[in-house]
Short mmCIF file of C-alpha atoms in Angstrom, two decimals:
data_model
loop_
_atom_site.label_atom_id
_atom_site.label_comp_id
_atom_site.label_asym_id
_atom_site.label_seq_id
_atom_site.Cartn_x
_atom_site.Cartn_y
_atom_site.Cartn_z
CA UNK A 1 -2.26 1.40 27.38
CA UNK A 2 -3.20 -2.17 28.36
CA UNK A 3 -1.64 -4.83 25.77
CA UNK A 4 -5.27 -5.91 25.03
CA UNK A 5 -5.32 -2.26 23.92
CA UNK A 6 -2.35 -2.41 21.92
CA UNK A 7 -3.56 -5.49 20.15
CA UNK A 8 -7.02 -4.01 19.30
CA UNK A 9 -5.65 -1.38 18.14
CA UNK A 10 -3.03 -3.11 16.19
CA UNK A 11 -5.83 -5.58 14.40
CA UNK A 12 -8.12 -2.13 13.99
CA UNK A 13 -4.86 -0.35 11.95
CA UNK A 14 -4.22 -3.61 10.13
CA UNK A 15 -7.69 -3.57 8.69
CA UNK A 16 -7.73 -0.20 7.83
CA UNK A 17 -4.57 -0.19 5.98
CA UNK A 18 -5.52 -3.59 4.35
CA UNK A 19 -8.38 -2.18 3.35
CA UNK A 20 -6.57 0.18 1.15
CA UNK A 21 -5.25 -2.23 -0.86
CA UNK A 22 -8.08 -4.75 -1.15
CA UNK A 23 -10.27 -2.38 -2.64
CA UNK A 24 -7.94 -1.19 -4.67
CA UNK A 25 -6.88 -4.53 -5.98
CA UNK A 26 -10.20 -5.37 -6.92
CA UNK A 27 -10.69 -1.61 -8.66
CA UNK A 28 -7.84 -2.75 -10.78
CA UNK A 29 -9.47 -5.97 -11.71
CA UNK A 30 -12.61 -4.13 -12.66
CA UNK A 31 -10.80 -1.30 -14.37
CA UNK A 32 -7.98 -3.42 -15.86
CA UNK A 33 -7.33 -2.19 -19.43
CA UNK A 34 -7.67 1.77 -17.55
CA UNK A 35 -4.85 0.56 -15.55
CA UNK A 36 -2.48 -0.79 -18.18
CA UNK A 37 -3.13 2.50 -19.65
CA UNK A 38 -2.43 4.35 -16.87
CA UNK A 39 0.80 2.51 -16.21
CA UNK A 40 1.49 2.63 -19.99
CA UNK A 41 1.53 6.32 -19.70
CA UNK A 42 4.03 6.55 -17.23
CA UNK A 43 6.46 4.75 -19.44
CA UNK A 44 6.66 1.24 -17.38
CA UNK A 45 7.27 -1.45 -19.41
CA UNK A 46 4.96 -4.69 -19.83
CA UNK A 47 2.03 -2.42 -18.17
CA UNK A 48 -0.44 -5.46 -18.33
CA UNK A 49 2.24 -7.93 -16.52
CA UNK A 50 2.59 -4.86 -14.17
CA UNK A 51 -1.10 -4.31 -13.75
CA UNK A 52 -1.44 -7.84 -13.24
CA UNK A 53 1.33 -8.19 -10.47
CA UNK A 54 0.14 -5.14 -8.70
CA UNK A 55 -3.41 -6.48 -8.31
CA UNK A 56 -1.77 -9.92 -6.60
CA UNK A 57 0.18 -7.35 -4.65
CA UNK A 58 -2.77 -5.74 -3.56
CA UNK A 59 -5.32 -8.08 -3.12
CA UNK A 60 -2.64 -10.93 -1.55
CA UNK A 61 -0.90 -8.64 0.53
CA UNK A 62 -4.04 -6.39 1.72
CA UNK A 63 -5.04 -9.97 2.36
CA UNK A 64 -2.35 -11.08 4.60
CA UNK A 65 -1.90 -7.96 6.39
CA UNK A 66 -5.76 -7.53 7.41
CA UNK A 67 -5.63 -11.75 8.97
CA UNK A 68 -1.59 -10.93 10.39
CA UNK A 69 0.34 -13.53 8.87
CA UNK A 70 3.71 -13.16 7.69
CA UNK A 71 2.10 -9.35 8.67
CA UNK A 72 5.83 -8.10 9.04
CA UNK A 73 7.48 -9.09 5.87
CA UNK A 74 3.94 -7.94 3.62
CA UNK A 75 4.33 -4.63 5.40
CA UNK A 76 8.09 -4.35 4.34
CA UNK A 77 6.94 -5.18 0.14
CA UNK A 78 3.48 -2.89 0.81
CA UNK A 79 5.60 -0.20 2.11
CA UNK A 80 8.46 -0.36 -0.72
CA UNK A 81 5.49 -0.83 -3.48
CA UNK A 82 3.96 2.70 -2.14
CA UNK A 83 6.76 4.53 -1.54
CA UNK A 84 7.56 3.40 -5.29
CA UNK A 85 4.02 3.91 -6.66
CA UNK A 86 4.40 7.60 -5.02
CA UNK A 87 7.51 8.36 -6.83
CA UNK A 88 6.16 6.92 -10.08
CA UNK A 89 2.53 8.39 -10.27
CA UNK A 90 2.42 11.27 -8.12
CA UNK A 91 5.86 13.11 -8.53
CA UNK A 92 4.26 16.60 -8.43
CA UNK A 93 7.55 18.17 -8.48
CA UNK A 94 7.28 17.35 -12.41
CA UNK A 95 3.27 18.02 -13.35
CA UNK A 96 1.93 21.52 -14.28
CA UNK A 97 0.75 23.88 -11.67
CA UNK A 98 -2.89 22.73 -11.69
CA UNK A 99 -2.06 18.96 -11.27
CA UNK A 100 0.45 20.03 -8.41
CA UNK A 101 -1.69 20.61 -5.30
CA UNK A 102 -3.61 17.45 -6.21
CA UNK A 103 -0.63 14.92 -7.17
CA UNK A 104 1.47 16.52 -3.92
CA UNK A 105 -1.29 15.16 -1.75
CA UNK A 106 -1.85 12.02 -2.91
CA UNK A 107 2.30 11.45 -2.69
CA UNK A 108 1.59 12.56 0.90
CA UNK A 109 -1.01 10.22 1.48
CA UNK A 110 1.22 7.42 0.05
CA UNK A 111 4.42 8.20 2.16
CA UNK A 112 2.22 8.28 5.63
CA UNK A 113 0.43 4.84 4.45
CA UNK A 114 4.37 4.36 4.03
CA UNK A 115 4.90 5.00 7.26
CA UNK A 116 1.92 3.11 8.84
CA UNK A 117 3.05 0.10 6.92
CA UNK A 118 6.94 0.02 8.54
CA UNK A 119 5.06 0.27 11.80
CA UNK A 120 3.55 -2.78 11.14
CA UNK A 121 7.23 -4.04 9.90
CA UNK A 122 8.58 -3.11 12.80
CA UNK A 123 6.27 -3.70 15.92
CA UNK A 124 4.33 -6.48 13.83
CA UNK A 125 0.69 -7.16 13.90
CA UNK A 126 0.01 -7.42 17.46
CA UNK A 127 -1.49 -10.67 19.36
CA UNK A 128 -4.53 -10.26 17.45
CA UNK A 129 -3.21 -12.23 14.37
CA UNK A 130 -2.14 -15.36 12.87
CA UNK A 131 1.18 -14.78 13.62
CA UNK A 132 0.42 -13.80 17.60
CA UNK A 133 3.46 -11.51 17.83
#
């Protein structure tokens, strides 16, 4: 691969994984008092000052991954908040049998966005950024 390749692609995988979060930031804004109770029902405490840090999370840090700056460090705290979201609210080792199937993928789902984001962590965001690296 050519490195205007690489950093194409990079910029391409940024956006796509930032795009995750983005919309799902602003779902939470829309949806807010569903997603205290959500949270709530997990047994977090303070599930609105959770709801509310995990929107800045999301929207901030889809944010700063999709333009590349400080693309390294917000793909470190994106990776830890999904491998901790997956633990959290999809542990299908502990939900009845129907939930399983469902809740197994979507802890899938969050440890390969996982691993996408410690890519990003450890290559960084490619030329193709505000941090050019």
């Amino acid at each position: 691969m050519t490195t205007s390749t690489q950093d194409t692609v990079a910029l391409v995988g940024r956006i796509m994984l930032a795009a995750l979060f983005i919309i799902a930031g602003f779902g939470k804004i829309g949806g807010f008092d569903a997603t205290v109770g959500y949270i709530a029902s997990k047994g977090l405490p303070m599930p609105q000052v959770v709801a509310a840090l995990t929107i800045a999370l999301e929207l901030g840090g889809g944010i700063l991954l999709a333009v590349g700056f400080k693309a390294r460090w917000v793909g470190l705290a994106l990776a830890l908040f999904t491998l901790v979201a997956a633990m959290i609210f999809h542990n299908f080792w502990a939900v009845e049998a129907a939930q399983k199937m469902a809740q197994q993928t979507n802890f899938l789902k969050n440890i390969a966005i996982t691993g996408g984001l410690l890519m990003v962590f450890a290559f960084g965001p490619g030329r193709l950024s505000v941090d050019k690296s």
